[in-house]
Short mmCIF file of C-alpha atoms and ligand atoms in Angstrom, two decimals:
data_model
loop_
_atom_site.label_atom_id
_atom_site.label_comp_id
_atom_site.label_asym_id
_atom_site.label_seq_id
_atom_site.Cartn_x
_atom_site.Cartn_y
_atom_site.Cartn_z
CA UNK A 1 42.77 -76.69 -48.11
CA UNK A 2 41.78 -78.58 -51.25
CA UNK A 3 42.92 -82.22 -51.01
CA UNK A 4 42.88 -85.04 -53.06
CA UNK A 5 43.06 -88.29 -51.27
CA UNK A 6 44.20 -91.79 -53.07
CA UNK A 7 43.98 -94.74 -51.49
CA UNK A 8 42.80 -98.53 -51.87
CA UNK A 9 39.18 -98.46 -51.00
CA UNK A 10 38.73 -102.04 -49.40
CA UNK A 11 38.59 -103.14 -45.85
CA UNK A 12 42.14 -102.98 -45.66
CA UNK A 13 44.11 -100.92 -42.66
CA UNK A 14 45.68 -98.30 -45.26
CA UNK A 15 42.28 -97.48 -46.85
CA UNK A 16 40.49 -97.25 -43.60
CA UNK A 17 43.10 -94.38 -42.12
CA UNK A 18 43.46 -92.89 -45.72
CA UNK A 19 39.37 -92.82 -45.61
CA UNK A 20 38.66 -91.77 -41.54
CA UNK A 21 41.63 -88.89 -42.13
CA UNK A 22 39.70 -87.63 -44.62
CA UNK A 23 36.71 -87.61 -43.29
CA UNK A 24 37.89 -85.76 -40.32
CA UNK A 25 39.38 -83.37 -42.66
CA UNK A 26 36.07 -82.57 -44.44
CA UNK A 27 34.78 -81.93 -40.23
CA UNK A 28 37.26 -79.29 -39.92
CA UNK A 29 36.02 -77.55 -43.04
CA UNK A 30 38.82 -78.99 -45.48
CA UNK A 31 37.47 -80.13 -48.74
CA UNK A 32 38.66 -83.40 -49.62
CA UNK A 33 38.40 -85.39 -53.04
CA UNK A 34 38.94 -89.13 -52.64
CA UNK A 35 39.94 -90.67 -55.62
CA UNK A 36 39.71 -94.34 -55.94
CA UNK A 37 38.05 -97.48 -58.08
CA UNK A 38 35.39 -97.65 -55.86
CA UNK A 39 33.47 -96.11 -52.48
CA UNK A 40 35.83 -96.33 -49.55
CA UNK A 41 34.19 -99.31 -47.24
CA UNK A 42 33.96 -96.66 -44.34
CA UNK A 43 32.50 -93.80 -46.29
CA UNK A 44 29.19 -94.52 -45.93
CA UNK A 45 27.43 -91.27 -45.67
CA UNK A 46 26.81 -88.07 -47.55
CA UNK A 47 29.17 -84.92 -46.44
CA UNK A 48 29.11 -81.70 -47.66
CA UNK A 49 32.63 -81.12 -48.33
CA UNK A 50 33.50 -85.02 -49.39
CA UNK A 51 33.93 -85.66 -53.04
CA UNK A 52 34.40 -88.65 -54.85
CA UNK A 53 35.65 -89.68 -58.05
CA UNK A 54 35.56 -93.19 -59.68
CA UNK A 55 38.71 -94.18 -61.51
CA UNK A 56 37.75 -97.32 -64.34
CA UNK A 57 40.72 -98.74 -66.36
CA UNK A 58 39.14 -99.30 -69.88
CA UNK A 59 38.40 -103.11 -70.69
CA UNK A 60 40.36 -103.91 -74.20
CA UNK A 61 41.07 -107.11 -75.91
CA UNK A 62 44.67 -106.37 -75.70
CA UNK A 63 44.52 -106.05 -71.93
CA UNK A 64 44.97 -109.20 -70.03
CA UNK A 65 45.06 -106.59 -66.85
CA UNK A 66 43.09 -103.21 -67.34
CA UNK A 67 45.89 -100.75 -67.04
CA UNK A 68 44.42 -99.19 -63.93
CA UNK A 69 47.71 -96.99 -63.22
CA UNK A 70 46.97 -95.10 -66.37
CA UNK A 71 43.47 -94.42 -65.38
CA UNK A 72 43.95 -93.35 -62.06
CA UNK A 73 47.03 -90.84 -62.93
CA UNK A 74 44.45 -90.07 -66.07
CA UNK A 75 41.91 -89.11 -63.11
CA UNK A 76 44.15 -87.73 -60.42
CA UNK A 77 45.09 -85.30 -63.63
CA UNK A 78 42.11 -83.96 -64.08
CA UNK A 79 40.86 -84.02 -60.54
CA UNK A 80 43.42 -81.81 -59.84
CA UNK A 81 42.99 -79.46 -62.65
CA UNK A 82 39.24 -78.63 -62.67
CA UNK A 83 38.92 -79.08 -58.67
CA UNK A 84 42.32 -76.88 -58.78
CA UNK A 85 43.68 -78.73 -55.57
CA UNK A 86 46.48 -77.49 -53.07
CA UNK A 87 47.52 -81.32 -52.70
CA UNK A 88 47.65 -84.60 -53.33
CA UNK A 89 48.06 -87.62 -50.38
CA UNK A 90 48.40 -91.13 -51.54
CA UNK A 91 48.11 -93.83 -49.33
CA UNK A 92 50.21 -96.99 -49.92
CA UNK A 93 53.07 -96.63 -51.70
CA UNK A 94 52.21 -99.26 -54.98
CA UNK A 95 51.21 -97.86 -57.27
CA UNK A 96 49.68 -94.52 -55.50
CA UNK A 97 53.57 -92.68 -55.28
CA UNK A 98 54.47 -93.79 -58.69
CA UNK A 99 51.26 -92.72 -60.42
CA UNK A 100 51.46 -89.35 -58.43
CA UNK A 101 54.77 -88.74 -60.01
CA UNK A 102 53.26 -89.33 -63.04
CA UNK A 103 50.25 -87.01 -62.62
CA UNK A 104 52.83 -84.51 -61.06
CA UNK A 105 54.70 -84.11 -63.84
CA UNK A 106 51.78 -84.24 -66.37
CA UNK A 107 50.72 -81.83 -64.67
CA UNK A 108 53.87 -79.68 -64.61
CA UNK A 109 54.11 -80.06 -68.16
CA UNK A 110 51.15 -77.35 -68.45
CA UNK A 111 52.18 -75.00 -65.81
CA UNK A 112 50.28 -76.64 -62.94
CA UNK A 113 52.22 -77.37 -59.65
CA UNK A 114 50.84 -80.06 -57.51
CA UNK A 115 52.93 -81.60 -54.19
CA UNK A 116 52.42 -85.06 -53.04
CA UNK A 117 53.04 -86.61 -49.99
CA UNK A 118 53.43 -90.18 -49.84
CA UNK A 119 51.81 -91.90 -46.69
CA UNK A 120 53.97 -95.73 -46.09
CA UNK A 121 51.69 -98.02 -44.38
CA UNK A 122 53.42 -101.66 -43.73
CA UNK A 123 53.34 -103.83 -46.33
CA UNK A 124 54.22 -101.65 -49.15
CA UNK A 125 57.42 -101.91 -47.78
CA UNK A 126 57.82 -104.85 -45.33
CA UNK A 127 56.16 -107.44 -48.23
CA UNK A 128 55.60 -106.03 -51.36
CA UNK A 129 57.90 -103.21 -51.57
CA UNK A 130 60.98 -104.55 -50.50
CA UNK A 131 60.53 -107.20 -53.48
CA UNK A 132 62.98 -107.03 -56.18
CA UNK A 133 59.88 -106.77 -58.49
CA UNK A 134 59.54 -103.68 -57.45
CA UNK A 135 61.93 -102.09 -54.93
CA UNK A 136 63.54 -99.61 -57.84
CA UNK A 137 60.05 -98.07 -58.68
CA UNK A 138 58.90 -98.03 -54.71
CA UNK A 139 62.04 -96.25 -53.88
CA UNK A 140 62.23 -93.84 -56.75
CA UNK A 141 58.52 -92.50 -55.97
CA UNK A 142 59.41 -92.38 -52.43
CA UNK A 143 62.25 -90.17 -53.07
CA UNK A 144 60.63 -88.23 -55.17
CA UNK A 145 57.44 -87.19 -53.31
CA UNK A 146 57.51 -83.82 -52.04
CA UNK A 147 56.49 -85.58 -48.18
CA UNK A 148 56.34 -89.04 -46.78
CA UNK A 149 55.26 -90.24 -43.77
CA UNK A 150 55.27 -93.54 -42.09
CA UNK A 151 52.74 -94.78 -39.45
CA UNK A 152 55.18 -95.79 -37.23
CA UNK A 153 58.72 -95.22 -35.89
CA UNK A 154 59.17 -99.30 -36.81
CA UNK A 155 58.38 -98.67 -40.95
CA UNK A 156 60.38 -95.64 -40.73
CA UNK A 157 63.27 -97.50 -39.48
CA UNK A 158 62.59 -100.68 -41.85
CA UNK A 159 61.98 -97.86 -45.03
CA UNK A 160 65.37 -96.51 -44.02
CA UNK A 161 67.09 -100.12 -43.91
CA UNK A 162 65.59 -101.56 -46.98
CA UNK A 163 65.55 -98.53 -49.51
CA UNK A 164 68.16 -96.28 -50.05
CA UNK A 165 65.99 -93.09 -48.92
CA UNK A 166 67.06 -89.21 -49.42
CA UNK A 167 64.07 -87.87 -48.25
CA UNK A 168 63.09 -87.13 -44.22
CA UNK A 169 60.46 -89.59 -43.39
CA UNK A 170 57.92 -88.02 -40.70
CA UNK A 171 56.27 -90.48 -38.29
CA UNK A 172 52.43 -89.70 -37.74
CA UNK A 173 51.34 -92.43 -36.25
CA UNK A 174 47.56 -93.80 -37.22
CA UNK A 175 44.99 -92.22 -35.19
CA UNK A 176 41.78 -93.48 -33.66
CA UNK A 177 38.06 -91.44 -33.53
CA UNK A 178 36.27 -91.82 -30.38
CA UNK A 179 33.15 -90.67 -31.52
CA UNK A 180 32.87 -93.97 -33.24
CA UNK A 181 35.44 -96.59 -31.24
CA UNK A 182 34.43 -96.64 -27.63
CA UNK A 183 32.73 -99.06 -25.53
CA UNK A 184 29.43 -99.00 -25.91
CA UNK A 185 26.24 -101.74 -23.80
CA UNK A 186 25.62 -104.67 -26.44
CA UNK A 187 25.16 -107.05 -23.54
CA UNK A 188 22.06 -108.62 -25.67
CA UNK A 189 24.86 -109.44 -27.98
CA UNK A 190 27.05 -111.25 -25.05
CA UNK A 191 24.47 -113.30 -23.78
CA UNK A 192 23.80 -114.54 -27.01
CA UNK A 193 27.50 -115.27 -27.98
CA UNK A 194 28.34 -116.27 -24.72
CA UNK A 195 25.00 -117.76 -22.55
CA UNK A 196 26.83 -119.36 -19.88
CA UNK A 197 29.02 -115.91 -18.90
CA UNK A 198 32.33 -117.60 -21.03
CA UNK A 199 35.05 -115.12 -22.20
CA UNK A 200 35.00 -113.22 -25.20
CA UNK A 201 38.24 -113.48 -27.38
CA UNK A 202 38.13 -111.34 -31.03
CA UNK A 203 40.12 -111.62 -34.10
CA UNK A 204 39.63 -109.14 -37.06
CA UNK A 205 41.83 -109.28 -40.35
CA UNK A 206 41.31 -109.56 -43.50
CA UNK A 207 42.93 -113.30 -43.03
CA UNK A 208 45.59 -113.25 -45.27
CA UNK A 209 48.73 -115.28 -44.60
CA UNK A 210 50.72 -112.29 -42.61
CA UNK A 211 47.98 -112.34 -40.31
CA UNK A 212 48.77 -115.85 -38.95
CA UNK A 213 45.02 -116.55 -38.05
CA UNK A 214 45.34 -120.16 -37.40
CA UNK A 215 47.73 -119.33 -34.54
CA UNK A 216 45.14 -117.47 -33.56
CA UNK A 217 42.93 -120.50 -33.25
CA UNK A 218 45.79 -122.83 -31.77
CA UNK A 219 46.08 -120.09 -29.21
CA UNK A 220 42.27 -120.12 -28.78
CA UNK A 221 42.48 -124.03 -28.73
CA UNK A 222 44.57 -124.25 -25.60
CA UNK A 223 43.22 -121.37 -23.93
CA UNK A 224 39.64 -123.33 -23.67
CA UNK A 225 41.19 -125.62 -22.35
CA UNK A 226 41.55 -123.99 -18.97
CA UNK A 227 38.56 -121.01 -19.64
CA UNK A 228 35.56 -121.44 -21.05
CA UNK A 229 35.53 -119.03 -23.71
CA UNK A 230 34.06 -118.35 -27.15
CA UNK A 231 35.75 -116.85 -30.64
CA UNK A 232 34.83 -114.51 -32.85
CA UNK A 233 36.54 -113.86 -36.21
CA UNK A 234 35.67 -110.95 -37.82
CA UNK A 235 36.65 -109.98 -41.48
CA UNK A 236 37.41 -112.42 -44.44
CA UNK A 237 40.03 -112.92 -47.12
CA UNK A 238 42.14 -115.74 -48.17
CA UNK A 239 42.54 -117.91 -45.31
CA UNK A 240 38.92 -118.41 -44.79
CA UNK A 241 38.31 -121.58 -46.19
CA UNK A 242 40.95 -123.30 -44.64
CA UNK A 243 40.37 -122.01 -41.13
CA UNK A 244 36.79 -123.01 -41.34
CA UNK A 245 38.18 -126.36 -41.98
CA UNK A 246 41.26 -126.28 -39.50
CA UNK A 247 37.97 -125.49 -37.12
CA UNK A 248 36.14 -128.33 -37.96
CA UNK A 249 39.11 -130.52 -37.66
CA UNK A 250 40.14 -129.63 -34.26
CA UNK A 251 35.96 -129.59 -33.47
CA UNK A 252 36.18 -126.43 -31.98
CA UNK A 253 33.15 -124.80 -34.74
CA UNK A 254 30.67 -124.79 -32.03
CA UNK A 255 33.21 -122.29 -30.11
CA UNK A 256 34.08 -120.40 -32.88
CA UNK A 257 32.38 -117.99 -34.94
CA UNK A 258 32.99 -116.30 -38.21
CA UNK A 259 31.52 -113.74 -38.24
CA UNK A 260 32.85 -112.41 -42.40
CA UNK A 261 33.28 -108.55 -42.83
CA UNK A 262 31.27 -106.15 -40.27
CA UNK A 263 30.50 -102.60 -40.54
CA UNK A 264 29.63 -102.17 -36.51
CA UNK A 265 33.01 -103.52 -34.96
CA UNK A 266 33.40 -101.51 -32.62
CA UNK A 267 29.69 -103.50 -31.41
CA UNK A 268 31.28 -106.29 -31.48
CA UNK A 269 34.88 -105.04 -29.71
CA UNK A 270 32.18 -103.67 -26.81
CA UNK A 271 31.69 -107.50 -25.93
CA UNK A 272 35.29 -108.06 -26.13
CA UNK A 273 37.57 -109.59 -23.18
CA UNK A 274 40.65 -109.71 -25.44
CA UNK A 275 42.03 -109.10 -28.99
CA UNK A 276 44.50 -111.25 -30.58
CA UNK A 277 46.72 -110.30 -33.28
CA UNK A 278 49.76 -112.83 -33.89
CA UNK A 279 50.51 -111.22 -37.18
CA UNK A 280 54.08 -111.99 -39.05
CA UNK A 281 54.62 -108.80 -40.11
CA UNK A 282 52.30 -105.58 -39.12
CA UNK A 283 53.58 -101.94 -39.47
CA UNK A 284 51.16 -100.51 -37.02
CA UNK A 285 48.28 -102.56 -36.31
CA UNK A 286 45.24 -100.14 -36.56
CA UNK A 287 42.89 -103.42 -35.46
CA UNK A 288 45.07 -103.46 -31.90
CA UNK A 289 44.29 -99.63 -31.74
CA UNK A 290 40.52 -99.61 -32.48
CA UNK A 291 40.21 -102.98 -29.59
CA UNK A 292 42.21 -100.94 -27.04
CA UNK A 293 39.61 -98.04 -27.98
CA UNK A 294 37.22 -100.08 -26.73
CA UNK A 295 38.75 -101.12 -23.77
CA UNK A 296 39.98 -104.53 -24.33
CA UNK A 297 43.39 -105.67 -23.33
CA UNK A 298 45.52 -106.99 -26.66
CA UNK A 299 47.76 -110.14 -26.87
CA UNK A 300 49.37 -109.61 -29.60
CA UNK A 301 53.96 -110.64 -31.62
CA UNK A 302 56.19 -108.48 -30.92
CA UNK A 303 57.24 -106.79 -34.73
CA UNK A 304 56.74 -103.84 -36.28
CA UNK A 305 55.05 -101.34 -34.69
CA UNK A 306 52.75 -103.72 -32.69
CA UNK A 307 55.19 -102.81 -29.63
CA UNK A 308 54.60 -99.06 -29.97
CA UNK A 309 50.76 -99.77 -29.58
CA UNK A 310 50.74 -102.51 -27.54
CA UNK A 311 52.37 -101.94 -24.07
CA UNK A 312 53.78 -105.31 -22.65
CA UNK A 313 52.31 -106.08 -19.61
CA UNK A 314 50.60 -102.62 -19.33
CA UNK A 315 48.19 -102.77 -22.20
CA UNK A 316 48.46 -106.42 -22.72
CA UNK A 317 50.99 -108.93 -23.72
CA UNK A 318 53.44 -109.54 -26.54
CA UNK A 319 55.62 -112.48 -27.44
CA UNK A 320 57.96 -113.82 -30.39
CA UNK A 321 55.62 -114.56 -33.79
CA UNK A 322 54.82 -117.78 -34.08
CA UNK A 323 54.73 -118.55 -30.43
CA UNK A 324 51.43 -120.00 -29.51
CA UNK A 325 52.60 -121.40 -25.88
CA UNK A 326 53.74 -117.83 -24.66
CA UNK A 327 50.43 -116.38 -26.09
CA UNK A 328 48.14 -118.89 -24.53
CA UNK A 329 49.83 -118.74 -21.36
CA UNK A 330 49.51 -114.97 -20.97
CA UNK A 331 45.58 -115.38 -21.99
CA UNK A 332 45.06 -117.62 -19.46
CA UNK A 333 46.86 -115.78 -16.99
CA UNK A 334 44.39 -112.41 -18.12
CA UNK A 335 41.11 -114.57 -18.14
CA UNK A 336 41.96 -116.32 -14.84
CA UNK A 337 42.39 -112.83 -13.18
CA UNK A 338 39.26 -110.25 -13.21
CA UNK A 339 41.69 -107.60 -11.25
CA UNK A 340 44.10 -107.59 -13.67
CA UNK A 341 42.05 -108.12 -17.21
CA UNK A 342 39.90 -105.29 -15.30
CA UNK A 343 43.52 -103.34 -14.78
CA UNK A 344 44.77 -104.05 -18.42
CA UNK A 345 41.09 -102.85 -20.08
CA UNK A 346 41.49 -99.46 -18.27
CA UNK A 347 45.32 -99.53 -19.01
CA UNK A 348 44.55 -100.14 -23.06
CA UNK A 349 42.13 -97.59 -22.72
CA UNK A 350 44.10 -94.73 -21.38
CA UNK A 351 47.04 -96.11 -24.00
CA UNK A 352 44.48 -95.35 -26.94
CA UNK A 353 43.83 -92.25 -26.14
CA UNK A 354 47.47 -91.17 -27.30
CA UNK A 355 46.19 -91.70 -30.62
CA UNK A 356 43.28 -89.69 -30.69
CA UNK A 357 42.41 -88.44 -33.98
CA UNK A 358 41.72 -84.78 -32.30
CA UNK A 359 45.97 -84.89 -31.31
CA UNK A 360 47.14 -86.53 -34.92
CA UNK A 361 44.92 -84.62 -37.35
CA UNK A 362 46.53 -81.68 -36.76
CA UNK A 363 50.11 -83.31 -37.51
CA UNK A 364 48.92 -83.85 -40.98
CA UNK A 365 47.70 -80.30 -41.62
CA UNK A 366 50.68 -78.39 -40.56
CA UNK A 367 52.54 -81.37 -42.27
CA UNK A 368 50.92 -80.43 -45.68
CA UNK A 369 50.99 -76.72 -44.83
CA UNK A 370 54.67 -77.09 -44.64
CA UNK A 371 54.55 -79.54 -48.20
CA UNK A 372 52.99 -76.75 -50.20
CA UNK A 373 54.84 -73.94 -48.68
CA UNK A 374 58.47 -75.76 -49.99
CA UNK A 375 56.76 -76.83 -52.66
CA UNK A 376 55.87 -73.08 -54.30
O1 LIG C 401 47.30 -105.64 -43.31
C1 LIG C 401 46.32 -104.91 -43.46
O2 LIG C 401 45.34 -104.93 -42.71
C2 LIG C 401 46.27 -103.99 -44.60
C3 LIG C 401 47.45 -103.12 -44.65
C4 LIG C 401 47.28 -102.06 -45.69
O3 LIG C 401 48.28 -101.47 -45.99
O4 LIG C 401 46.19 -101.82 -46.21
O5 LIG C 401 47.68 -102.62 -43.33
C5 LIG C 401 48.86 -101.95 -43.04
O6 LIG C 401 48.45 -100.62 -42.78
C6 LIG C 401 47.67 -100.43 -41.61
C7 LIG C 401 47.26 -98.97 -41.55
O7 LIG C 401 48.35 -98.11 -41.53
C8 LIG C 401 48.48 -100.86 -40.39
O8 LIG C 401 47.72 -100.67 -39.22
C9 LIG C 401 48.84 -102.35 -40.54
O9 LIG C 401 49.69 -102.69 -39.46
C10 LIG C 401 49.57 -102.59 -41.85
N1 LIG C 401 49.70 -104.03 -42.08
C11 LIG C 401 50.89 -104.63 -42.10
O10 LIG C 401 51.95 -104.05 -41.91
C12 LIG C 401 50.84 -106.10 -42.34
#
């Protein structure tokens, strides 16, 4: 198949799924057009049947904001015309399923049939979508792409509540490659984070509010209390400054380590004796996955999809957002017991295996097979 992938090309969760699916379509022979304002973070190298097509919204005196929704249904247009693709997948609903519509019908307009299927990844309808601001247009493209899926049975069920929806909404849940997230030696790496043999807790995000990093470091505060143990906080965003500072307050930077965005986390997860992830609101949590991948247990709230991921005391632990005491006590009960951390990293292992990409790819591809073959 010929398929045209759109998708925010940052560090975020939806770009990184939107950007490993189609790289592991382009292994199975698919050729795949991503089409975005910039490189995809995690598509580093040159593949033969990856293509990739810059979208710029013109600069203009009259434009306070570039009007980058023009330009990318401009692009996906013409993309789809000259590269004459079977179909389009846009990742995040705002404003990838809107602009499709547009480009669909553009497209129409000459006698050119294009399907779309919407992928919902969290936030496009827990945060931003459900916002008056722009619940009409969100629900509008949903029901009127020709397939949507959500990443988890929890958005699927929120999607339903929030939206009035007439469309089926498949679950394929987000997927994890092995080849690259697995536990690998970086012991050099633990002896320098970690000289005197303390415990390894990780963070990644890309710190925004939802993520509730400074429980994280509350949680971290009072677990050191009991364990020695050492931080790491991978990624960066919005937050940053003020946990830096929150660090230095509670004198804890000596402990802690911010480590900013990092291409090599699964490196980094290798050294890992547990991931936390207190997050308000997470759809799916693709940062619990690609820990578990590599063998470390997660402690992470209980919303969203973070229970379909996480298994409560199988895979790790999970308690009400917001509640640092429950968290800390269930890290110190992990860290204080090598049997059962040792139980819970072979338990989160064998838990991430359900999402191996090898088992979910092939979801999507009969998933679009069945798209175009409606949509003719
Ligand atoms: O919160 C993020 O990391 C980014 C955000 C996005 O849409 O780019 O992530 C959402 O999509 C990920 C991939 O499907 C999910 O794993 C995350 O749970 C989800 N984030 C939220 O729902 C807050």
């Amino acid at each position: 198949m010929k398929i045209g992938i759109v998708c925010y090309p940052t560090y975020g969760g939806s770009g990184v799924v939107a950007t490993e699916l189609g790289m592991g379509l382009a292994n199975k022979g698919h050729l795949v057009h991503f089409i975005t304002y910039r490189q995809p973070a995690r598509l580093t190298q040159f593949h033969e049947n990856i293509f990739y097509h810059e979208v710029s919204a013109e600069e203009y005196p009259l434009f306070e904001y570039p009007p980058y929704d023009t330009a990318l249904a401009s692009k996906m247009v013409d993309v789809v015309k000259y590269e004459k693709l079977d179909i389009l997948h846009v990742h995040y609903a705002i404003p990838h399923a809107t602009v499709a519509y547009i480009a669909k019908q553009i497209l129409l307009s000459e006698g050119i049939k294009i399907p779309y299927v919407t992928t919902l990844h969290g936030t496009d309808i827990t945060i931003v979508g459900s916002n008056k601001t722009f619940a009409p247009v969100v629900e509008f493209s949903i029901n009127n792409s020709d397939g949507v899926t959500a990443v988890s049975q929890s958005l699927k069920d929120q999607t339903l509540e929030y939206f009035n929806i007439n469309k089926d909404i498949k679950v394929i849940y987000n997927f994890i490659d092995f080849n690259r997230f697995r536990k690998v030696d970086k012991d050099h790496f633990k002896r320098a984070i970690a000289p005197n043999g303390e415990k390894i807790i990780v963070h990644t995000s890309n710190f925004r509010k939802v993520k509730r990093v400074e429980d994280t470091i509350y949680i971290f505060q009072k677990v050191s209390e009991k364990v020695a143990c050492k931080l790491l906080l991978i990624g960066d965003g919005p937050e940053r400054d003020s946990l830096e500072r929150l660090c230095r307050e509670l004198k804890m930077s000596d402990d802690v380590r911010f480590l900013g965005k990092q291409d090599a986390i699964e490196e980094l997860l290798s050294i890992a004796d547990l991931f936390l992830i207190p997050s308000a609101s997470e759809s799916f949590g693709l940062a619990a996955l690609e820990a578990m991948a590599c063998e470390v247990p997660v402690i992470s709230s209980n919303i969203g999809g973070l229970p379909e991921v996480n298994i409560h005391e199988i895979t790790g632990f999970l308690s009400d957002v917001g509640d640092i005491e429950s968290m800390s006590n269930f890290a110190i009960e992990l860290l204080t017991d090598d049997e059962k951390l040792n139980a819970f990293k072979t338990n989160a292992l064998l838990q991430a295996r359900k999402f191996d990409i090898t088992n979910i790819l092939p979801e999507y591809e009969s998933y679009y097979e069945e798209v175009i073959s409606k949509s003719k």
